[in-house]
PDB file of C-alpha atoms in Angstrom:
ATOM      1  CA  MET A   1     130.425 170.106  26.988  1.00 82.00           C
ATOM      2  CA  LEU A   2     128.869 166.616  26.740  1.00 90.00           C
ATOM      3  CA  GLN A   3     131.566 165.309  24.399  1.00 90.00           C
ATOM      4  CA  ARG A   4     134.272 166.674  26.696  1.00 88.00           C
ATOM      5  CA  THR A   5     132.732 165.021  29.767  1.00 91.00           C
ATOM      6  CA  VAL A   6     132.475 161.630  28.041  1.00 93.00           C
ATOM      7  CA  ARG A   7     136.033 161.855  26.749  1.00 89.00           C
ATOM      8  CA  THR A   8     137.412 162.636  30.212  1.00 88.00           C
ATOM      9  CA  ALA A   9     135.497 159.730  31.763  1.00 90.00           C
ATOM     10  CA  ALA A  10     136.817 157.405  29.050  1.00 88.00           C
ATOM     11  CA  ALA A  11     140.389 158.540  29.614  1.00 82.00           C
ATOM     12  CA  LEU A  12     140.204 157.820  33.358  1.00 80.00           C
ATOM     13  CA  ALA A  13     138.058 154.676  33.444  1.00 84.00           C
ATOM     14  CA  HIS A  14     139.477 151.204  33.954  1.00 79.00           C
ATOM     15  CA  GLY A  15     136.354 149.212  33.034  1.00 85.00           C
ATOM     16  CA  ASP A  16     132.761 149.428  31.799  1.00 90.00           C
ATOM     17  CA  ALA A  17     131.233 149.970  35.235  1.00 90.00           C
ATOM     18  CA  ASP A  18     133.817 152.575  36.185  1.00 89.00           C
ATOM     19  CA  PHE A  19     133.215 154.422  32.905  1.00 92.00           C
ATOM     20  CA  LEU A  20     129.439 154.561  33.377  1.00 94.00           C
ATOM     21  CA  ASP A  21     129.811 155.535  37.052  1.00 92.00           C
ATOM     22  CA  ARG A  22     132.117 158.400  36.139  1.00 92.00           C
ATOM     23  CA  LEU A  23     129.565 159.685  33.632  1.00 94.00           C
ATOM     24  CA  ARG A  24     126.787 159.601  36.228  1.00 93.00           C
ATOM     25  CA  ASP A  25     129.024 161.233  38.836  1.00 92.00           C
ATOM     26  CA  ALA A  26     129.612 164.064  36.351  1.00 91.00           C
ATOM     27  CA  GLY A  27     125.866 164.681  36.178  1.00 92.00           C
ATOM     28  CA  VAL A  28     125.257 163.001  32.806  1.00 93.00           C
ATOM     29  CA  ARG A  29     122.230 160.796  32.192  1.00 93.00           C
ATOM     30  CA  VAL A  30     123.261 157.354  30.910  1.00 95.00           C
ATOM     31  CA  ARG A  31     121.252 154.746  29.039  1.00 94.00           C
ATOM     32  CA  GLU A  32     122.842 151.324  28.618  1.00 93.00           C
ATOM     33  CA  ARG A  33     122.249 149.050  25.627  1.00 91.00           C
ATOM     34  CA  ARG A  34     122.645 145.373  26.470  1.00 89.00           C
ATOM     35  CA  ASP A  35     122.414 142.064  24.652  1.00 85.00           C
ATOM     36  CA  ASP A  36     121.963 138.930  26.805  1.00 81.00           C
ATOM     37  CA  GLY A  37     123.129 140.976  29.771  1.00 84.00           C
ATOM     38  CA  ALA A  38     126.347 142.159  28.104  1.00 85.00           C
ATOM     39  CA  LEU A  39     126.922 145.874  27.556  1.00 90.00           C
ATOM     40  CA  VAL A  40     127.059 146.515  23.795  1.00 90.00           C
ATOM     41  CA  GLY A  41     126.524 150.281  23.681  1.00 93.00           C
ATOM     42  CA  TYR A  42     125.551 153.383  25.604  1.00 94.00           C
ATOM     43  CA  SER A  43     123.846 156.737  25.135  1.00 95.00           C
ATOM     44  CA  VAL A  44     124.165 159.934  27.148  1.00 95.00           C
ATOM     45  CA  ALA A  45     122.068 163.053  27.686  1.00 93.00           C
ATOM     46  CA  LEU A  46     122.385 166.289  29.592  1.00 90.00           C
ATOM     47  CA  PRO A  47     119.698 166.686  32.278  1.00 86.00           C
ATOM     48  CA  GLY A  48     118.399 170.020  30.951  1.00 78.00           C
ATOM     49  CA  ASP A  49     118.565 169.114  27.253  1.00 76.00           C
ATOM     50  CA  ARG A  50     115.049 168.023  26.226  1.00 75.00           C
ATOM     51  CA  ALA A  51     113.061 167.722  22.981  1.00 70.00           C
ATOM     52  CA  ASP A  52     109.367 167.564  22.039  1.00 65.00           C
ATOM     53  CA  ARG A  53     108.515 170.532  24.231  1.00 66.00           C
ATOM     54  CA  GLY A  54     110.387 169.068  27.157  1.00 66.00           C
ATOM     55  CA  SER A  55     108.741 165.653  27.090  1.00 69.00           C
ATOM     56  CA  ARG A  56     111.908 163.576  26.507  1.00 81.00           C
ATOM     57  CA  PRO A  57     115.693 163.857  26.901  1.00 87.00           C
ATOM     58  CA  VAL A  58     117.927 164.310  23.872  1.00 89.00           C
ATOM     59  CA  TRP A  59     120.060 161.165  23.755  1.00 93.00           C
ATOM     60  CA  PHE A  60     123.366 160.798  21.935  1.00 93.00           C
ATOM     61  CA  ALA A  61     125.110 157.510  21.278  1.00 94.00           C
ATOM     62  CA  GLY A  62     128.816 157.641  22.075  1.00 92.00           C
ATOM     63  CA  SER A  63     129.680 157.128  18.408  1.00 91.00           C
ATOM     64  CA  THR A  64     127.404 160.066  17.514  1.00 92.00           C
ATOM     65  CA  LEU A  65     129.379 162.407  19.773  1.00 92.00           C
ATOM     66  CA  ALA A  66     132.647 161.268  18.154  1.00 87.00           C
ATOM     67  CA  TYR A  67     133.720 158.087  16.446  1.00 82.00           C
ATOM     68  CA  TYR A  68     136.407 157.522  19.085  1.00 84.00           C
ATOM     69  CA  LEU A  69     133.766 157.570  21.841  1.00 91.00           C
ATOM     70  CA  SER A  70     131.986 154.435  20.610  1.00 91.00           C
ATOM     71  CA  LEU A  71     132.024 151.691  23.243  1.00 91.00           C
ATOM     72  CA  PRO A  72     134.686 149.575  21.442  1.00 89.00           C
ATOM     73  CA  ARG A  73     136.981 152.630  21.160  1.00 87.00           C
ATOM     74  CA  VAL A  74     136.347 153.610  24.780  1.00 89.00           C
ATOM     75  CA  ARG A  75     137.308 150.086  25.845  1.00 88.00           C
ATOM     76  CA  GLU A  76     140.628 150.456  24.038  1.00 79.00           C
ATOM     77  CA  ARG A  77     141.526 153.050  26.670  1.00 78.00           C
ATOM     78  CA  PHE A  78     140.880 150.846  29.709  1.00 78.00           C
ATOM     79  CA  THR A  79     143.875 149.987  31.853  1.00 61.00           C
ATOM     80  CA  PRO A  80     144.005 148.059  35.140  1.00 51.00           C
ATOM     81  CA  HIS A  81     143.322 150.180  38.197  1.00 48.00           C
ATOM     82  CA  VAL A  82     146.518 151.446  39.799  1.00 42.00           C
ATOM     83  CA  THR A  83     147.256 153.370  42.973  1.00 41.00           C
ATOM     84  CA  PRO A  84     147.398 157.119  42.113  1.00 38.00           C
ATOM     85  CA  ALA A  85     150.969 158.346  41.834  1.00 45.00           C
ATOM     86  CA  ASP A  86     152.108 161.881  42.587  1.00 50.00           C
ATOM     87  CA  TRP A  87     152.678 164.553  39.966  1.00 58.00           C
ATOM     88  CA  ALA A  88     156.414 164.040  39.890  1.00 66.00           C
ATOM     89  CA  LEU A  89     155.925 160.460  38.745  1.00 70.00           C
ATOM     90  CA  ALA A  90     153.450 161.597  36.097  1.00 72.00           C
ATOM     91  CA  GLU A  91     155.970 164.160  34.831  1.00 77.00           C
ATOM     92  CA  HIS A  92     158.700 161.494  34.651  1.00 79.00           C
ATOM     93  CA  ARG A  93     156.476 159.153  32.644  1.00 79.00           C
ATOM     94  CA  ILE A  94     155.405 161.917  30.267  1.00 84.00           C
ATOM     95  CA  ARG A  95     159.012 162.907  29.508  1.00 86.00           C
ATOM     96  CA  GLU A  96     160.058 159.310  28.904  1.00 84.00           C
ATOM     97  CA  ALA A  97     157.092 158.736  26.603  1.00 85.00           C
ATOM     98  CA  SER A  98     157.914 161.898  24.640  1.00 86.00           C
ATOM     99  CA  GLU A  99     161.397 160.559  23.877  1.00 86.00           C
ATOM    100  CA  LEU A 100     159.968 157.194  22.798  1.00 84.00           C
ATOM    101  CA  LEU A 101     157.485 158.778  20.393  1.00 85.00           C
ATOM    102  CA  GLY A 102     160.325 160.183  18.322  1.00 76.00           C
ATOM    103  CA  ARG A 103     161.394 156.613  17.485  1.00 78.00           C
ATOM    104  CA  ALA A 104     157.900 155.192  16.904  1.00 78.00           C
ATOM    105  CA  GLY A 105     156.750 153.816  13.576  1.00 76.00           C
ATOM    106  CA  GLN A 106     153.462 154.817  11.968  1.00 77.00           C
ATOM    107  CA  ASP A 107     151.118 152.285  13.619  1.00 79.00           C
ATOM    108  CA  GLU A 108     152.768 152.553  17.017  1.00 82.00           C
ATOM    109  CA  GLY A 109     152.923 156.348  16.889  1.00 81.00           C
ATOM    110  CA  ALA A 110     149.244 156.575  15.950  1.00 84.00           C
ATOM    111  CA  GLY A 111     148.337 154.750  19.151  1.00 83.00           C
ATOM    112  CA  ASP A 112     150.750 156.928  21.102  1.00 87.00           C
ATOM    113  CA  VAL A 113     149.263 160.255  20.001  1.00 89.00           C
ATOM    114  CA  ALA A 114     145.747 158.969  20.722  1.00 88.00           C
ATOM    115  CA  ALA A 115     146.791 158.266  24.313  1.00 86.00           C
ATOM    116  CA  LEU A 116     148.401 161.708  24.553  1.00 90.00           C
ATOM    117  CA  GLY A 117     145.077 163.250  23.513  1.00 90.00           C
ATOM    118  CA  ASP A 118     143.398 161.469  26.425  1.00 87.00           C
ATOM    119  CA  LEU A 119     146.100 162.658  28.790  1.00 88.00           C
ATOM    120  CA  LEU A 120     145.548 166.281  27.764  1.00 91.00           C
ATOM    121  CA  ALA A 121     141.797 165.930  28.282  1.00 88.00           C
ATOM    122  CA  VAL A 122     142.389 164.670  31.817  1.00 84.00           C
ATOM    123  CA  ALA A 123     144.997 167.345  32.525  1.00 85.00           C
ATOM    124  CA  ALA A 124     142.487 170.001  31.476  1.00 86.00           C
ATOM    125  CA  ALA A 125     139.774 168.600  33.733  1.00 81.00           C
ATOM    126  CA  HIS A 126     142.058 168.555  36.779  1.00 78.00           C
ATOM    127  CA  SER A 127     144.227 171.642  36.234  1.00 81.00           C
ATOM    128  CA  PRO A 128     144.226 174.443  38.835  1.00 79.00           C
ATOM    129  CA  ALA A 129     141.866 177.314  38.021  1.00 80.00           C
ATOM    130  CA  LEU A 130     144.731 179.640  37.068  1.00 83.00           C
ATOM    131  CA  VAL A 131     145.654 177.595  33.995  1.00 87.00           C
ATOM    132  CA  ARG A 132     142.539 175.495  33.364  1.00 87.00           C
ATOM    133  CA  ASP A 133     141.183 177.539  30.460  1.00 91.00           C
ATOM    134  CA  ARG A 134     144.391 177.394  28.428  1.00 92.00           C
ATOM    135  CA  VAL A 135     144.973 173.701  29.131  1.00 92.00           C
ATOM    136  CA  GLN A 136     141.397 172.982  28.056  1.00 92.00           C
ATOM    137  CA  ARG A 137     141.892 174.962  24.856  1.00 94.00           C
ATOM    138  CA  ALA A 138     145.123 173.032  24.251  1.00 95.00           C
ATOM    139  CA  ALA A 139     143.279 169.720  24.699  1.00 93.00           C
ATOM    140  CA  ASP A 140     140.605 170.872  22.249  1.00 93.00           C
ATOM    141  CA  ALA A 141     143.244 171.984  19.737  1.00 94.00           C
ATOM    142  CA  PHE A 142     145.083 168.659  20.036  1.00 95.00           C
ATOM    143  CA  GLU A 143     141.944 166.629  19.373  1.00 91.00           C
ATOM    144  CA  GLN A 144     142.665 166.504  15.631  1.00 91.00           C
ATOM    145  CA  ALA A 145     146.306 165.586  16.270  1.00 91.00           C
ATOM    146  CA  ALA A 146     145.157 162.622  18.367  1.00 90.00           C
ATOM    147  CA  ARG A 147     143.493 161.083  15.303  1.00 86.00           C
ATOM    148  CA  ALA A 148     146.285 159.900  13.018  1.00 84.00           C
ATOM    149  CA  PRO A 149     145.133 158.333   9.727  1.00 82.00           C
ATOM    150  CA  GLY A 150     145.405 154.583   9.202  1.00 75.00           C
ATOM    151  CA  ALA A 151     145.868 151.689  11.589  1.00 74.00           C
ATOM    152  CA  ARG A 152     147.188 152.119  15.092  1.00 68.00           C
ATOM    153  CA  SER A 153     148.851 149.895  17.636  1.00 67.00           C
ATOM    154  CA  LEU A 154     147.614 149.715  21.221  1.00 68.00           C
ATOM    155  CA  GLU A 155     150.916 148.317  22.478  1.00 69.00           C
ATOM    156  CA  GLY A 156     153.254 151.286  22.009  1.00 70.00           C
ATOM    157  CA  ARG A 157     155.700 152.077  24.794  1.00 71.00           C
ATOM    158  CA  ALA A 158     154.978 155.804  24.700  1.00 78.00           C
ATOM    159  CA  ARG A 159     151.265 154.982  24.864  1.00 76.00           C
ATOM    160  CA  ALA A 160     151.885 152.907  27.992  1.00 77.00           C
ATOM    161  CA  GLY A 161     153.677 155.822  29.667  1.00 75.00           C
ATOM    162  CA  TRP A 162     150.944 158.315  28.840  1.00 73.00           C
ATOM    163  CA  ARG A 163     148.201 155.872  29.865  1.00 74.00           C
ATOM    164  CA  ALA A 164     149.890 155.439  33.262  1.00 69.00           C
ATOM    165  CA  SER A 165     149.815 159.185  33.965  1.00 70.00           C
ATOM    166  CA  PRO A 166     146.158 160.358  34.055  1.00 66.00           C
ATOM    167  CA  ARG A 167     145.177 158.991  37.459  1.00 61.00           C
ATOM    168  CA  ALA A 168     148.028 160.904  39.059  1.00 61.00           C
ATOM    169  CA  LEU A 169     146.463 164.066  37.670  1.00 66.00           C
ATOM    170  CA  GLU A 170     143.254 163.472  39.618  1.00 61.00           C
ATOM    171  CA  HIS A 171     145.142 164.952  42.579  1.00 56.00           C
ATOM    172  CA  ALA A 172     146.153 168.065  40.660  1.00 54.00           C
ATOM    173  CA  PRO A 173     143.955 170.704  42.386  1.00 53.00           C
ATOM    174  CA  ARG A 174     144.876 169.351  45.821  1.00 54.00           C
ATOM    175  CA  ALA A 175     148.584 169.468  44.965  1.00 52.00           C
ATOM    176  CA  ALA A 176     148.259 173.051  43.763  1.00 52.00           C
ATOM    177  CA  ARG A 177     146.417 174.159  46.926  1.00 48.00           C
ATOM    178  CA  GLY A 178     149.159 172.573  48.987  1.00 48.00           C
ATOM    179  CA  GLY A 179     151.761 174.912  47.532  1.00 45.00           C
ATOM    180  CA  GLY A 180     152.788 172.682  44.652  1.00 54.00           C
ATOM    181  CA  ALA A 181     152.907 175.438  42.026  1.00 61.00           C
ATOM    182  CA  ALA A 182     156.409 174.360  40.996  1.00 68.00           C
ATOM    183  CA  VAL A 183     155.134 170.825  40.402  1.00 68.00           C
ATOM    184  CA  VAL A 184     152.291 172.166  38.261  1.00 74.00           C
ATOM    185  CA  LEU A 185     154.794 174.179  36.223  1.00 79.00           C
ATOM    186  CA  MET A 186     157.102 171.207  35.656  1.00 80.00           C
ATOM    187  CA  LEU A 187     154.191 169.025  34.583  1.00 81.00           C
ATOM    188  CA  LEU A 188     153.004 171.647  32.103  1.00 86.00           C
ATOM    189  CA  ILE A 189     156.510 171.921  30.635  1.00 89.00           C
ATOM    190  CA  ALA A 190     156.565 168.126  30.281  1.00 88.00           C
ATOM    191  CA  LEU A 191     153.235 168.293  28.430  1.00 90.00           C
ATOM    192  CA  VAL A 192     154.679 170.960  26.112  1.00 93.00           C
ATOM    193  CA  GLU A 193     157.537 168.600  25.269  1.00 91.00           C
ATOM    194  CA  ALA A 194     155.078 165.755  24.675  1.00 92.00           C
ATOM    195  CA  VAL A 195     152.901 167.790  22.316  1.00 94.00           C
ATOM    196  CA  GLU A 196     155.938 169.096  20.430  1.00 94.00           C
ATOM    197  CA  ALA A 197     157.159 165.505  20.062  1.00 92.00           C
ATOM    198  CA  ALA A 198     153.746 164.624  18.621  1.00 93.00           C
ATOM    199  CA  ALA A 199     153.979 167.546  16.187  1.00 94.00           C
ATOM    200  CA  ALA A 200     157.412 166.340  15.038  1.00 92.00           C
ATOM    201  CA  TRP A 201     156.107 162.779  14.606  1.00 91.00           C
ATOM    202  CA  HIS A 202     153.181 164.031  12.512  1.00 92.00           C
ATOM    203  CA  ARG A 203     155.524 166.078  10.325  1.00 93.00           C
ATOM    204  CA  ALA A 204     157.694 162.999   9.774  1.00 90.00           C
ATOM    205  CA  GLN A 205     154.582 161.109   8.604  1.00 90.00           C
ATOM    206  CA  ALA A 206     153.522 164.066   6.398  1.00 92.00           C
ATOM    207  CA  PHE A 207     150.303 164.513   8.408  1.00 93.00           C
ATOM    208  CA  ARG A 208     150.224 168.283   7.975  1.00 93.00           C
ATOM    209  CA  ALA A 209     146.838 169.057   9.516  1.00 94.00           C
ATOM    210  CA  GLN A 210     147.630 166.986  12.604  1.00 94.00           C
ATOM    211  CA  ALA A 211     151.076 168.576  12.903  1.00 94.00           C
ATOM    212  CA  LYS A 212     149.518 172.049  12.878  1.00 95.00           C
ATOM    213  CA  ALA A 213     146.929 171.032  15.491  1.00 95.00           C
ATOM    214  CA  ALA A 214     149.700 169.757  17.768  1.00 95.00           C
ATOM    215  CA  ALA A 215     151.741 172.936  17.263  1.00 95.00           C
ATOM    216  CA  ASP A 216     148.697 175.065  18.166  1.00 96.00           C
ATOM    217  CA  ALA A 217     148.217 173.023  21.335  1.00 95.00           C
ATOM    218  CA  ALA A 218     151.872 173.511  22.265  1.00 95.00           C
ATOM    219  CA  VAL A 219     151.475 177.304  22.064  1.00 95.00           C
ATOM    220  CA  LEU A 220     148.514 177.212  24.457  1.00 95.00           C
ATOM    221  CA  LEU A 221     150.353 174.929  26.885  1.00 93.00           C
ATOM    222  CA  ARG A 222     153.327 177.284  26.869  1.00 93.00           C
ATOM    223  CA  GLN A 223     150.987 180.110  27.794  1.00 92.00           C
ATOM    224  CA  ALA A 224     149.615 178.027  30.659  1.00 91.00           C
ATOM    225  CA  ALA A 225     153.143 177.275  31.839  1.00 88.00           C
ATOM    226  CA  GLY A 226     153.925 180.989  31.703  1.00 88.00           C
ATOM    227  CA  LEU A 227     150.952 181.703  33.970  1.00 85.00           C
ATOM    228  CA  ALA A 228     151.938 178.955  36.405  1.00 79.00           C
ATOM    229  CA  GLY A 229     155.525 180.183  36.554  1.00 75.00           C
ATOM    230  CA  ASN A 230     154.721 183.845  37.177  1.00 66.00           C
ATOM    231  CA  ARG A 231     152.615 184.166  40.292  1.00 49.00           C
ATOM    232  CA  PRO A 232     151.665 187.617  41.680  1.00 39.00           C
ATOM    233  CA  PRO A 233     154.279 189.165  44.012  1.00 37.00           C
ATOM    234  CA  ALA A 234     153.701 188.854  47.756  1.00 37.00           C
ATOM    235  CA  THR A 235     154.405 192.547  48.383  1.00 34.00           C
ATOM    236  CA  LYS A 236     153.560 195.668  46.447  1.00 40.00           C
ATOM    237  CA  PRO A 237     156.353 196.515  43.983  1.00 39.00           C
ATOM    238  CA  ARG A 238     158.143 199.817  44.295  1.00 38.00           C
ATOM    239  CA  THR A 239     158.067 200.556  40.583  1.00 40.00           C
ATOM    240  CA  GLY A 240     155.427 200.288  37.919  1.00 40.00           C
ATOM    241  CA  ARG A 241     157.097 197.524  35.914  1.00 42.00           C
ATOM    242  CA  VAL A 242     158.163 194.154  37.270  1.00 36.00           C
ATOM    243  CA  VAL A 243     159.474 191.463  34.941  1.00 39.00           C
ATOM    244  CA  ARG A 244     160.295 188.086  36.425  1.00 42.00           C
ATOM    245  CA  THR A 245     162.912 185.778  35.013  1.00 41.00           C
ATOM    246  CA  PRO A 246     160.995 183.070  33.105  1.00 45.00           C
ATOM    247  CA  ALA A 247     161.579 179.370  33.670  1.00 43.00           C
ATOM    248  CA  ARG A 248     164.001 177.860  31.198  1.00 45.00           C
ATOM    249  CA  GLY A 249     162.386 177.209  27.865  1.00 47.00           C
ATOM    250  CA  LEU A 250     159.429 179.537  28.451  1.00 44.00           C
ATOM    251  CA  PRO A 251     158.620 182.861  26.769  1.00 50.00           C
ATOM    252  CA  PRO A 252     159.263 186.044  28.786  1.00 50.00           C
ATOM    253  CA  ALA A 253     156.642 186.786  31.390  1.00 44.00           C
ATOM    254  CA  THR A 254     154.041 189.481  30.849  1.00 44.00           C
ATOM    255  CA  PRO A 255     155.032 192.544  32.908  1.00 44.00           C
ATOM    256  CA  VAL A 256     152.922 193.434  35.902  1.00 39.00           C
ATOM    257  CA  THR A 257     151.247 196.768  35.295  1.00 43.00           C
ATOM    258  CA  GLY A 258     148.767 199.017  36.991  1.00 43.00           C
ATOM    259  CA  VAL A 259     151.065 200.656  39.586  1.00 41.00           C
ATOM    260  CA  PRO A 260     151.894 204.263  38.645  1.00 46.00           C
ATOM    261  CA  VAL A 261     155.559 205.080  38.174  1.00 46.00           C
ATOM    262  CA  ARG A 262     156.797 207.745  40.591  1.00 46.00           C
ATOM    263  CA  PRO A 263     157.858 210.800  38.480  1.00 50.00           C
ATOM    264  CA  ARG A 264     161.456 211.926  38.742  1.00 49.00           C
ATOM    265  CA  PRO A 265     161.944 215.586  39.742  1.00 51.00           C
ATOM    266  CA  ASP A 266     163.075 218.017  37.049  1.00 54.00           C
ATOM    267  CA  PRO A 267     166.443 219.478  38.127  1.00 51.00           C
ATOM    268  CA  GLY A 268     165.412 222.849  36.679  1.00 53.00           C
ATOM    269  CA  ARG A 269     162.175 223.127  38.616  1.00 53.00           C
ATOM    270  CA  PRO A 270     161.514 223.371  42.335  1.00 53.00           C
ATOM    271  CA  GLY A 271     160.085 220.224  43.915  1.00 52.00           C
ATOM    272  CA  PRO A 272     156.614 220.147  45.477  1.00 50.00           C
ATOM    273  CA  SER A 273     156.150 221.778  48.824  1.00 49.00           C
ATOM    274  CA  ARG A 274     156.157 219.399  51.782  1.00 47.00           C
ATOM    275  CA  THR A 275     153.978 221.730  53.858  1.00 46.00           C
ATOM    276  CA  ARG A 276     150.219 221.193  53.908  1.00 44.00           C
TER     277      ARG A 276
END
């Protein structure tokens, strides 16, 4: 829970102050470590997590939660503040970045998949309730895929596209409530393509564990897309089995069950009496 909250704040922040404010807004206690006034580290604690019989909070340095949550690594994620775009723009950027990843070298691709991991963490935090659990599980599964071995470049073009997308996702629940289910579905399909591109890149680099992690995340995202693309019917169906046509590229929808099928009369037996 704490690691997830810090990672989401890091993925969205555009500076030190914004990062720390986002942590506090999420209900996390923050302790700053400074040297001559400059921020050189931070620690976080959950309000109810206390040690020594409740006398003091349990603090974790960012690097203790995960090596990529140390302050220098968090700062690698910072981008200038931009006006939030709509979901359609986020989807466009994600698809473009997915195509670029397929042509990335090792250092550039390593930076790209790290940025994609951040994007998934933000998508999970801001997904509509219907799909939030599966998107969160996909983000957790992709965490290993986001950590490619060796050096990484922070200047990759795919990385730039994925880094430009998270702030648009901050409007995700509002877009969904406004009837934007189709937009949610298209964004999820774009994320599936992005994660599958990451899996292919990892396979090309012979990073087997990371490739498997990305493939597992893609399965969960496909399930989320299936949920988003198959909303309950507005009226009660006349039969006990309704199967909707899935969106292109998605697995068949799970049939709607629970409505008894009306039995057909046996031609050799009299039907039930209509008199009371």
